[in-house]
CSV table of C-alpha atoms in Angstrom, one decimal:
chain,number,residue,atom,x,y,z
A,30,UNK,CA,177.8,100.6,76.0
A,31,UNK,CA,177.4,102.9,79.0
A,32,UNK,CA,173.7,103.5,79.9
A,33,UNK,CA,174.2,107.3,79.6
A,34,UNK,CA,175.3,106.9,76.0
A,35,UNK,CA,172.4,104.6,75.3
A,36,UNK,CA,170.0,107.1,76.6
A,37,UNK,CA,171.6,110.0,74.7
A,38,UNK,CA,171.6,107.9,71.5
A,39,UNK,CA,167.8,107.3,71.7
A,40,UNK,CA,167.2,110.9,72.9
A,41,UNK,CA,168.9,112.4,69.8
A,42,UNK,CA,167.9,109.9,67.2
A,43,UNK,CA,164.6,108.5,68.4
A,44,UNK,CA,162.9,105.6,66.5
A,45,UNK,CA,161.9,105.7,62.8
A,46,UNK,CA,158.3,106.6,62.0
A,47,UNK,CA,156.8,104.8,59.0
A,48,UNK,CA,154.4,106.8,56.8
A,49,UNK,CA,151.0,105.2,56.1
A,50,UNK,CA,150.2,104.2,52.6
A,51,UNK,CA,147.9,106.8,51.1
A,52,UNK,CA,145.6,104.1,49.8
A,53,UNK,CA,145.0,102.9,53.4
A,54,UNK,CA,144.5,106.2,55.1
A,55,UNK,CA,141.7,108.7,55.4
A,56,UNK,CA,142.6,112.4,54.6
A,57,UNK,CA,140.5,115.3,55.7
A,58,UNK,CA,139.6,116.2,52.2
A,59,UNK,CA,138.3,112.7,51.6
A,60,UNK,CA,136.3,112.7,54.8
A,61,UNK,CA,134.7,116.0,54.0
A,62,UNK,CA,133.9,115.0,50.4
A,63,UNK,CA,132.4,111.6,51.6
A,64,UNK,CA,130.3,113.3,54.3
A,65,UNK,CA,128.9,115.8,51.9
A,66,UNK,CA,128.3,113.3,49.1
A,67,UNK,CA,126.4,110.9,51.4
A,68,UNK,CA,124.5,113.5,53.5
A,69,UNK,CA,120.8,112.6,53.3
A,70,UNK,CA,119.8,116.1,54.4
A,71,UNK,CA,121.0,117.5,51.1
A,72,UNK,CA,118.9,115.1,49.1
A,73,UNK,CA,115.9,116.0,51.3
A,74,UNK,CA,116.5,119.7,50.6
A,75,UNK,CA,116.6,119.1,46.8
A,76,UNK,CA,113.2,117.2,47.1
A,77,UNK,CA,111.8,120.2,49.1
A,78,UNK,CA,113.0,122.6,46.4
A,79,UNK,CA,111.4,120.5,43.7
A,80,UNK,CA,108.2,120.2,45.7
A,81,UNK,CA,108.0,124.0,46.2
A,82,UNK,CA,108.8,124.7,42.6
A,83,UNK,CA,106.0,122.4,41.5
A,84,UNK,CA,103.7,124.0,44.0
A,85,UNK,CA,104.5,127.5,42.7
A,86,UNK,CA,103.4,126.4,39.2
A,87,UNK,CA,100.3,124.8,40.6
A,88,UNK,CA,99.4,127.9,42.7
A,89,UNK,CA,99.4,130.1,39.6
A,90,UNK,CA,96.7,128.1,37.9
A,91,UNK,CA,93.0,128.9,38.0
A,92,UNK,CA,91.0,126.3,40.0
A,93,UNK,CA,89.3,123.6,37.8
A,94,UNK,CA,86.0,124.5,36.4
A,95,UNK,CA,82.9,122.7,37.7
A,96,UNK,CA,80.4,120.9,35.5
A,97,UNK,CA,76.9,120.2,36.7
A,98,UNK,CA,74.4,117.8,35.1
A,99,UNK,CA,70.8,118.0,36.2
A,100,UNK,CA,67.3,116.7,35.4
A,101,UNK,CA,65.0,119.5,36.6
A,102,UNK,CA,61.3,119.8,37.3
A,103,UNK,CA,60.2,116.3,36.3
A,104,UNK,CA,56.5,115.5,37.0
A,105,UNK,CA,56.3,112.9,39.8
A,106,UNK,CA,53.1,111.3,38.4
A,107,UNK,CA,54.5,110.2,35.1
A,108,UNK,CA,58.1,111.3,34.9
A,109,UNK,CA,57.4,112.2,31.3
A,110,UNK,CA,59.9,114.7,29.9
A,111,UNK,CA,57.4,116.4,27.6
A,112,UNK,CA,54.5,116.6,30.0
A,113,UNK,CA,55.4,119.9,31.7
A,114,UNK,CA,57.0,122.9,30.0
A,115,UNK,CA,59.3,123.4,33.0
A,116,UNK,CA,60.9,120.0,32.7
A,117,UNK,CA,64.4,120.2,31.2
A,118,UNK,CA,67.8,118.5,31.1
A,119,UNK,CA,70.5,120.9,32.0
A,120,UNK,CA,74.2,121.1,31.8
A,121,UNK,CA,76.1,123.9,33.5
A,122,UNK,CA,79.7,125.1,33.8
A,123,UNK,CA,81.1,127.4,36.5
A,124,UNK,CA,84.5,128.9,37.0
A,125,UNK,CA,85.8,130.7,40.1
A,126,UNK,CA,88.4,133.5,40.0
A,127,UNK,CA,90.4,134.0,43.2
A,128,UNK,CA,90.6,137.3,44.9
A,129,UNK,CA,92.8,140.0,43.3
A,130,UNK,CA,96.3,138.9,42.6
A,131,UNK,CA,96.1,135.8,44.9
A,132,UNK,CA,97.3,133.4,42.2
A,133,UNK,CA,100.4,135.4,41.3
A,134,UNK,CA,101.2,136.1,44.9
A,135,UNK,CA,100.8,132.5,46.0
A,136,UNK,CA,103.1,131.4,43.1
A,137,UNK,CA,105.7,134.0,44.1
A,138,UNK,CA,105.6,132.9,47.7
A,139,UNK,CA,106.2,129.3,46.9
A,140,UNK,CA,109.1,130.2,44.5
A,141,UNK,CA,110.7,132.4,47.2
A,142,UNK,CA,110.5,129.5,49.6
A,143,UNK,CA,112.1,127.2,47.0
A,144,UNK,CA,114.9,129.7,46.5
A,145,UNK,CA,116.0,129.4,50.1
A,146,UNK,CA,116.8,125.7,49.7
A,147,UNK,CA,120.1,126.1,47.6
A,148,UNK,CA,121.3,128.6,50.3
A,149,UNK,CA,120.4,126.1,53.1
A,150,UNK,CA,122.3,123.5,51.2
A,151,UNK,CA,125.3,125.8,51.0
A,152,UNK,CA,125.1,126.4,54.8
A,153,UNK,CA,124.7,122.6,55.4
A,154,UNK,CA,127.7,121.8,53.3
A,155,UNK,CA,129.8,124.4,55.1
A,156,UNK,CA,128.5,123.2,58.5
A,157,UNK,CA,129.3,119.5,57.6
A,158,UNK,CA,132.8,120.5,56.5
A,159,UNK,CA,133.4,122.3,59.8
A,160,UNK,CA,131.9,119.4,61.8
A,161,UNK,CA,133.8,116.7,60.0
A,162,UNK,CA,137.0,118.8,60.2
A,163,UNK,CA,136.7,119.1,63.9
A,164,UNK,CA,136.0,115.4,64.4
A,165,UNK,CA,138.8,114.4,62.0
A,166,UNK,CA,141.2,116.7,63.8
A,167,UNK,CA,140.3,115.4,67.2
A,168,UNK,CA,140.9,111.8,66.0
A,169,UNK,CA,144.1,113.0,64.4
A,170,UNK,CA,145.3,114.6,67.7
A,171,UNK,CA,144.8,111.3,69.6
A,172,UNK,CA,146.5,109.3,66.8
A,173,UNK,CA,149.6,111.7,66.7
A,174,UNK,CA,149.7,111.8,70.5
A,175,UNK,CA,149.8,108.0,70.6
A,176,UNK,CA,152.6,108.1,68.0
A,177,UNK,CA,154.7,110.5,70.1
A,178,UNK,CA,154.2,108.5,73.3
A,179,UNK,CA,154.9,105.2,71.6
A,180,UNK,CA,158.2,106.6,70.3
A,181,UNK,CA,159.2,107.6,73.8
A,182,UNK,CA,157.8,104.4,75.2
A,183,UNK,CA,160.3,102.5,73.1
A,184,UNK,CA,163.0,104.7,74.4
A,185,UNK,CA,162.0,104.0,78.0
A,186,UNK,CA,161.9,100.3,77.3
A,187,UNK,CA,165.5,100.4,76.1
A,188,UNK,CA,166.3,102.6,79.0
A,189,UNK,CA,165.0,100.1,81.5
A,190,UNK,CA,167.0,97.3,79.8
A,191,UNK,CA,170.1,99.5,79.8
A,192,UNK,CA,169.6,100.5,83.4
A,193,UNK,CA,169.2,96.9,84.5
A,194,UNK,CA,172.4,96.0,82.6
A,195,UNK,CA,174.3,98.8,84.2
A,196,UNK,CA,173.0,97.9,87.6
A,197,UNK,CA,174.1,94.3,87.2
A,198,UNK,CA,177.6,95.5,86.1
A,199,UNK,CA,180.1,96.2,88.7
A,200,UNK,CA,181.3,99.2,86.7
A,201,UNK,CA,177.8,100.7,86.3
A,202,UNK,CA,176.6,103.6,88.5
A,203,UNK,CA,172.9,102.9,88.1
A,204,UNK,CA,170.9,102.3,91.3
A,205,UNK,CA,167.9,100.2,92.0
A,206,UNK,CA,165.7,103.3,92.4
A,207,UNK,CA,166.8,104.3,88.8
A,208,UNK,CA,165.3,101.0,87.6
A,209,UNK,CA,162.1,101.5,89.5
A,210,UNK,CA,161.8,105.1,88.3
A,211,UNK,CA,162.3,104.0,84.7
A,212,UNK,CA,159.7,101.2,85.1
A,213,UNK,CA,157.3,103.7,86.8
A,214,UNK,CA,157.5,106.1,83.9
A,215,UNK,CA,157.0,103.3,81.5
A,216,UNK,CA,153.8,102.3,83.3
A,217,UNK,CA,152.6,105.9,83.3
A,218,UNK,CA,153.1,106.0,79.6
A,219,UNK,CA,151.1,102.8,79.2
A,220,UNK,CA,148.2,104.5,81.1
A,221,UNK,CA,148.4,107.6,78.9
A,222,UNK,CA,148.3,105.4,75.8
A,223,UNK,CA,145.2,103.6,77.1
A,224,UNK,CA,143.5,106.9,77.7
A,225,UNK,CA,144.5,108.2,74.3
A,226,UNK,CA,143.3,105.0,72.6
A,227,UNK,CA,140.0,105.5,74.3
A,228,UNK,CA,139.8,109.1,73.0
A,229,UNK,CA,140.8,107.9,69.5
A,230,UNK,CA,138.2,105.2,69.4
A,231,UNK,CA,135.5,107.6,70.7
A,232,UNK,CA,136.5,110.2,68.0
A,233,UNK,CA,136.4,107.5,65.3
A,234,UNK,CA,132.9,106.5,66.4
A,235,UNK,CA,131.7,110.1,66.2
A,236,UNK,CA,133.4,110.5,62.8
A,237,UNK,CA,131.7,107.3,61.6
A,238,UNK,CA,128.4,109.1,61.7
A,239,UNK,CA,129.6,111.0,58.6
A,240,UNK,CA,132.0,108.7,56.8
A,241,UNK,CA,130.8,105.3,57.9
A,242,UNK,CA,133.4,102.5,58.2
A,243,UNK,CA,136.1,104.6,56.7
A,244,UNK,CA,136.5,106.3,60.1
A,245,UNK,CA,138.4,103.2,61.3
A,246,UNK,CA,141.2,103.8,58.7
A,247,UNK,CA,144.4,105.5,59.9
A,248,UNK,CA,144.3,109.2,59.3
A,249,UNK,CA,146.6,110.7,56.7
A,250,UNK,CA,149.6,112.5,58.1
A,251,UNK,CA,149.2,115.8,56.1
A,252,UNK,CA,146.4,118.1,56.9
A,253,UNK,CA,144.9,119.6,53.7
A,254,UNK,CA,146.5,122.9,52.9
A,255,UNK,CA,143.3,125.0,53.0
A,256,UNK,CA,143.2,124.4,56.7
A,257,UNK,CA,146.8,125.3,57.4
A,258,UNK,CA,146.5,129.0,58.1
A,259,UNK,CA,144.0,131.6,59.2
A,260,UNK,CA,142.1,133.8,56.7
A,261,UNK,CA,144.8,136.3,55.7
A,262,UNK,CA,142.2,138.8,54.5
A,263,UNK,CA,140.8,139.2,58.0
A,264,UNK,CA,143.6,141.4,59.1
A,265,UNK,CA,144.2,143.0,55.7
A,266,UNK,CA,141.0,145.1,55.5
A,267,UNK,CA,141.1,148.8,56.0
A,268,UNK,CA,138.1,148.5,58.2
A,269,UNK,CA,138.2,145.1,59.7
A,270,UNK,CA,134.9,145.3,61.8
A,271,UNK,CA,133.0,146.6,58.8
A,272,UNK,CA,134.5,143.9,56.6
A,273,UNK,CA,133.6,141.2,59.0
A,274,UNK,CA,130.0,142.5,59.3
A,275,UNK,CA,129.7,142.5,55.5
A,276,UNK,CA,131.0,138.9,55.4
A,277,UNK,CA,128.6,137.7,58.1
A,278,UNK,CA,125.7,139.4,56.2
A,279,UNK,CA,126.6,137.2,53.2
A,280,UNK,CA,126.4,134.0,55.2
A,281,UNK,CA,124.1,131.5,53.4
A,282,UNK,CA,122.1,131.0,56.6
A,283,UNK,CA,121.2,134.7,56.7
A,284,UNK,CA,120.6,134.8,53.0
A,285,UNK,CA,118.2,131.9,53.4
A,286,UNK,CA,116.4,133.9,56.1
A,287,UNK,CA,116.1,136.8,53.7
A,288,UNK,CA,114.3,134.5,51.3
A,289,UNK,CA,111.9,133.4,54.0
A,290,UNK,CA,111.3,137.0,55.0
A,291,UNK,CA,110.5,137.8,51.4
A,292,UNK,CA,108.1,134.9,51.4
A,293,UNK,CA,106.5,136.2,54.6
A,294,UNK,CA,106.1,139.7,53.2
A,295,UNK,CA,104.5,138.2,50.1
A,296,UNK,CA,102.2,136.5,52.6
A,297,UNK,CA,101.2,139.9,53.9
A,298,UNK,CA,100.3,141.0,50.4
A,299,UNK,CA,98.4,137.7,50.0
A,300,UNK,CA,96.4,138.4,53.1
A,301,UNK,CA,95.5,141.8,51.9
A,302,UNK,CA,93.9,140.2,48.8
A,303,UNK,CA,91.1,139.0,51.1
A,304,UNK,CA,89.7,142.5,51.2
A,305,UNK,CA,88.8,141.9,47.5
A,306,UNK,CA,85.8,139.9,46.3
A,307,UNK,CA,86.1,136.4,44.9
A,308,UNK,CA,84.4,136.1,41.6
A,309,UNK,CA,82.6,133.3,39.9
A,310,UNK,CA,81.2,132.9,36.4
A,311,UNK,CA,78.6,130.2,35.6
A,312,UNK,CA,76.7,129.2,32.4
A,313,UNK,CA,73.9,126.7,32.1
A,314,UNK,CA,72.1,125.2,29.1
A,315,UNK,CA,68.7,123.5,29.5
A,316,UNK,CA,67.1,121.2,27.0
A,317,UNK,CA,63.3,120.8,26.8
A,318,UNK,CA,61.4,118.2,24.8
A,319,UNK,CA,58.4,119.0,22.5
A,320,UNK,CA,55.0,119.4,24.2
A,321,UNK,CA,52.4,116.6,24.0
A,322,UNK,CA,51.0,118.2,20.9
A,323,UNK,CA,54.3,117.9,19.1
A,324,UNK,CA,55.0,121.6,19.2
A,325,UNK,CA,58.6,122.7,19.7
A,326,UNK,CA,59.7,124.1,23.0
A,327,UNK,CA,62.6,126.5,23.1
A,328,UNK,CA,65.7,125.4,25.0
A,329,UNK,CA,66.9,127.6,27.8
A,330,UNK,CA,70.3,129.2,28.5
A,331,UNK,CA,71.4,130.9,31.7
A,332,UNK,CA,74.5,132.9,32.6
A,333,UNK,CA,75.4,134.4,35.9
A,334,UNK,CA,78.1,136.1,38.0
A,335,UNK,CA,78.7,135.5,41.7
A,336,UNK,CA,80.9,137.3,44.1
A,337,UNK,CA,81.2,137.7,47.8
A,338,UNK,CA,81.2,140.9,49.8
A,339,UNK,CA,83.9,141.2,52.4
A,340,UNK,CA,82.1,143.8,54.5
A,341,UNK,CA,82.7,142.6,58.0
A,342,UNK,CA,86.5,142.7,58.0
A,343,UNK,CA,87.3,143.5,61.6
A,344,UNK,CA,87.5,139.9,62.9
A,345,UNK,CA,88.8,138.2,59.8
A,346,UNK,CA,90.6,140.1,57.1
A,347,UNK,CA,92.1,142.6,59.5
A,348,UNK,CA,93.3,139.9,61.8
A,349,UNK,CA,94.7,137.8,58.9
A,350,UNK,CA,96.8,140.8,57.7
A,351,UNK,CA,97.9,141.5,61.3
A,352,UNK,CA,99.0,137.9,61.8
A,353,UNK,CA,100.9,137.8,58.5
A,354,UNK,CA,102.7,141.1,59.4
A,355,UNK,CA,103.6,139.8,62.8
A,356,UNK,CA,105.1,136.6,61.4
A,357,UNK,CA,107.2,138.6,59.0
A,358,UNK,CA,108.4,140.9,61.8
A,359,UNK,CA,109.2,137.9,64.0
A,360,UNK,CA,111.3,136.4,61.3
A,361,UNK,CA,113.2,139.6,60.9
A,362,UNK,CA,113.9,139.4,64.6
A,363,UNK,CA,115.2,135.8,64.2
A,364,UNK,CA,117.5,137.0,61.5
A,365,UNK,CA,118.8,139.8,63.7
A,366,UNK,CA,119.5,137.3,66.5
A,367,UNK,CA,121.2,134.9,64.1
A,368,UNK,CA,123.4,137.7,62.7
A,369,UNK,CA,124.4,138.7,66.2
A,370,UNK,CA,125.2,135.1,67.2
A,371,UNK,CA,127.3,134.6,64.0
A,372,UNK,CA,129.2,137.9,64.7
A,373,UNK,CA,129.8,137.0,68.3
A,374,UNK,CA,131.0,133.5,67.3
A,375,UNK,CA,133.3,135.1,64.7
A,376,UNK,CA,134.8,137.6,67.2
A,377,UNK,CA,135.3,134.8,69.7
A,378,UNK,CA,136.9,132.5,67.1
A,379,UNK,CA,139.3,135.3,65.9
A,380,UNK,CA,140.4,136.1,69.5
A,381,UNK,CA,141.0,132.5,70.3
A,382,UNK,CA,142.9,132.0,67.0
A,383,UNK,CA,145.1,135.0,67.8
A,384,UNK,CA,145.9,133.5,71.3
A,385,UNK,CA,146.6,130.1,69.8
A,386,UNK,CA,148.9,131.7,67.2
A,387,UNK,CA,150.8,133.4,70.1
A,388,UNK,CA,151.1,130.1,72.0
A,389,UNK,CA,152.2,128.3,68.8
A,390,UNK,CA,154.9,130.8,68.2
A,391,UNK,CA,156.0,130.7,71.9
A,392,UNK,CA,156.2,126.9,71.8
A,393,UNK,CA,158.0,126.7,68.5
A,394,UNK,CA,160.5,129.5,69.1
A,395,UNK,CA,161.2,129.3,72.8
A,396,UNK,CA,159.5,126.5,74.9
A,397,UNK,CA,160.3,123.4,72.8
A,398,UNK,CA,164.0,124.4,72.2
A,399,UNK,CA,164.3,125.2,75.9
A,400,UNK,CA,162.8,121.8,76.9
A,401,UNK,CA,165.2,120.0,74.5
A,402,UNK,CA,168.2,121.9,76.0
A,403,UNK,CA,166.9,121.1,79.5
A,404,UNK,CA,166.7,117.4,78.7
A,405,UNK,CA,170.1,117.3,77.2
A,406,UNK,CA,171.6,119.3,80.1
A,407,UNK,CA,170.0,117.0,82.6
A,408,UNK,CA,171.4,114.0,80.8
A,409,UNK,CA,174.8,115.6,80.5
A,410,UNK,CA,174.8,116.4,84.2
A,411,UNK,CA,173.8,112.8,85.1
A,412,UNK,CA,176.5,111.5,82.7
A,413,UNK,CA,179.1,113.7,84.5
A,414,UNK,CA,178.0,112.6,87.9
A,415,UNK,CA,176.6,116.1,88.6
A,416,UNK,CA,172.9,115.1,88.5
A,417,UNK,CA,170.6,112.3,89.3
A,418,UNK,CA,168.7,109.9,87.1
A,419,UNK,CA,165.2,111.1,88.2
A,420,UNK,CA,166.0,114.6,87.0
A,421,UNK,CA,167.0,113.3,83.6
A,422,UNK,CA,163.8,111.3,83.3
A,423,UNK,CA,161.7,114.2,84.5
A,424,UNK,CA,163.3,116.5,81.8
A,425,UNK,CA,162.5,113.9,79.2
A,426,UNK,CA,158.9,113.5,80.3
A,427,UNK,CA,158.5,117.3,80.4
A,428,UNK,CA,159.8,117.5,76.8
A,429,UNK,CA,157.3,114.8,75.7
A,430,UNK,CA,154.5,116.7,77.5
A,431,UNK,CA,155.5,119.9,75.8
A,432,UNK,CA,155.4,118.2,72.4
A,433,UNK,CA,151.9,116.9,73.1
A,434,UNK,CA,150.8,120.3,74.3
A,435,UNK,CA,152.2,121.8,71.1
A,436,UNK,CA,150.3,119.2,69.0
A,437,UNK,CA,147.1,120.1,70.9
A,438,UNK,CA,147.7,123.8,70.3
A,439,UNK,CA,148.1,123.2,66.6
A,440,UNK,CA,145.1,121.0,66.5
A,441,UNK,CA,142.9,123.5,68.4
A,442,UNK,CA,144.2,126.2,66.0
A,443,UNK,CA,143.2,124.1,62.9
A,444,UNK,CA,139.8,123.4,64.5
A,445,UNK,CA,139.3,127.1,65.0
A,446,UNK,CA,140.2,127.8,61.4
A,447,UNK,CA,137.6,125.2,60.4
A,448,UNK,CA,135.0,127.1,62.4
A,449,UNK,CA,136.1,130.4,60.8
A,450,UNK,CA,135.7,128.8,57.4
A,451,UNK,CA,132.1,128.2,58.3
A,452,UNK,CA,131.4,131.5,59.9
A,453,UNK,CA,133.0,133.4,56.9
A,454,UNK,CA,131.4,131.2,54.3
A,455,UNK,CA,129.4,132.9,51.6
A,456,UNK,CA,127.8,132.2,48.3
A,457,UNK,CA,130.6,130.8,46.0
A,458,UNK,CA,133.3,131.1,48.7
A,459,UNK,CA,136.3,128.7,48.8
A,460,UNK,CA,138.2,127.5,51.9
A,461,UNK,CA,141.0,129.8,52.9
A,462,UNK,CA,144.4,128.8,51.6
A,463,UNK,CA,147.4,127.9,53.7
A,464,UNK,CA,150.8,129.5,53.5
A,465,UNK,CA,153.5,127.5,51.8
A,466,UNK,CA,155.4,127.4,55.1
A,467,UNK,CA,152.6,125.9,57.0
A,468,UNK,CA,152.0,123.3,54.3
A,469,UNK,CA,155.6,122.4,54.3
A,470,UNK,CA,155.7,122.1,58.1
A,471,UNK,CA,152.8,119.7,58.1
A,472,UNK,CA,151.2,119.2,61.5
A,473,UNK,CA,153.3,116.7,63.5
A,474,UNK,CA,155.8,118.5,65.7
């Protein structure tokens, strides 16, 4: 068979691609679910919530009463209990009552801190999903790039063999430089494969932080549908900027900061309770023995109230209230900065997503078809003795590069959607669905 027809056959047909068995692959959904299920941070958060909830109950309880036992006024010459009328055995009980509403406020503050933990867990789960998605997609990009290059590498291997056969034939028009050029491109493809395998292994090692040894499994061919398209509701709002601002304000990270701000404001009220006195109630019973003549002595009972007088408040109570207020205001500033960062990240991601959509459409509708036509035209020209072998090879390499670039664009787009899913996450939100067209297309170009 003529070398030109061999080249055309492999160009049009290519080599078969065998799908991985689902049981031996790692899908994005499985990676995310495994990462969230085994994330130790989430367990730590649950323990922190339990601890704060328990502390809130403890903080609302009065301090334990104090009991005192005393032998008072014993004569040192005989230590006889009935020698002196002042000698007595006493038992006392005292109870302190914290300042103002300190107990209720302390309990409320602990509970408010506990209520931030579920929100922090929601943020963590969304962040883990975004992180694992990006790592998985990066590994998938390397895997699919390798698949594309290996398919064309097989083509070039057959091309080298056919070129050698044509060169050896008296009827062939292949030249020695055509053989060298085909072998050179094959070597370059081997180098690209080595680089991509290095990238794939590095991505798998980073992914193993979240999914362990499962990161070494081949990745499933289909990307989960919820990562297939951008959030359609972003562009469908009457006031997009206002809608985005409202979405950002519902982000679990900001809601958790709201809970911390509430706890800090409760701390301000708690500091103001220091202007109020702390009360204490004590009661004491003293037993006295009969006197030496056998006459009965009355036992003694004492009761008393103690309280402090917060008179000098300038360097203590005033400063405590000022410090608590400053901490609350500082946390409000932290929330403002975080909201601004989330909004800026969201705007950046939306702009990048739009540009990636434009590039994806350009590649799918114009560039890839043009590259394919160019490769076929170059091959046809060479077949008709109107072109050279180097130009046909360059056209084929250019088409391969365009396919890899198109794959990179789609991967970058899906990574950006994963970031948007995190930035637009809110309490009870679900991942944004894909269009049926995107799900049907899959990812591999």
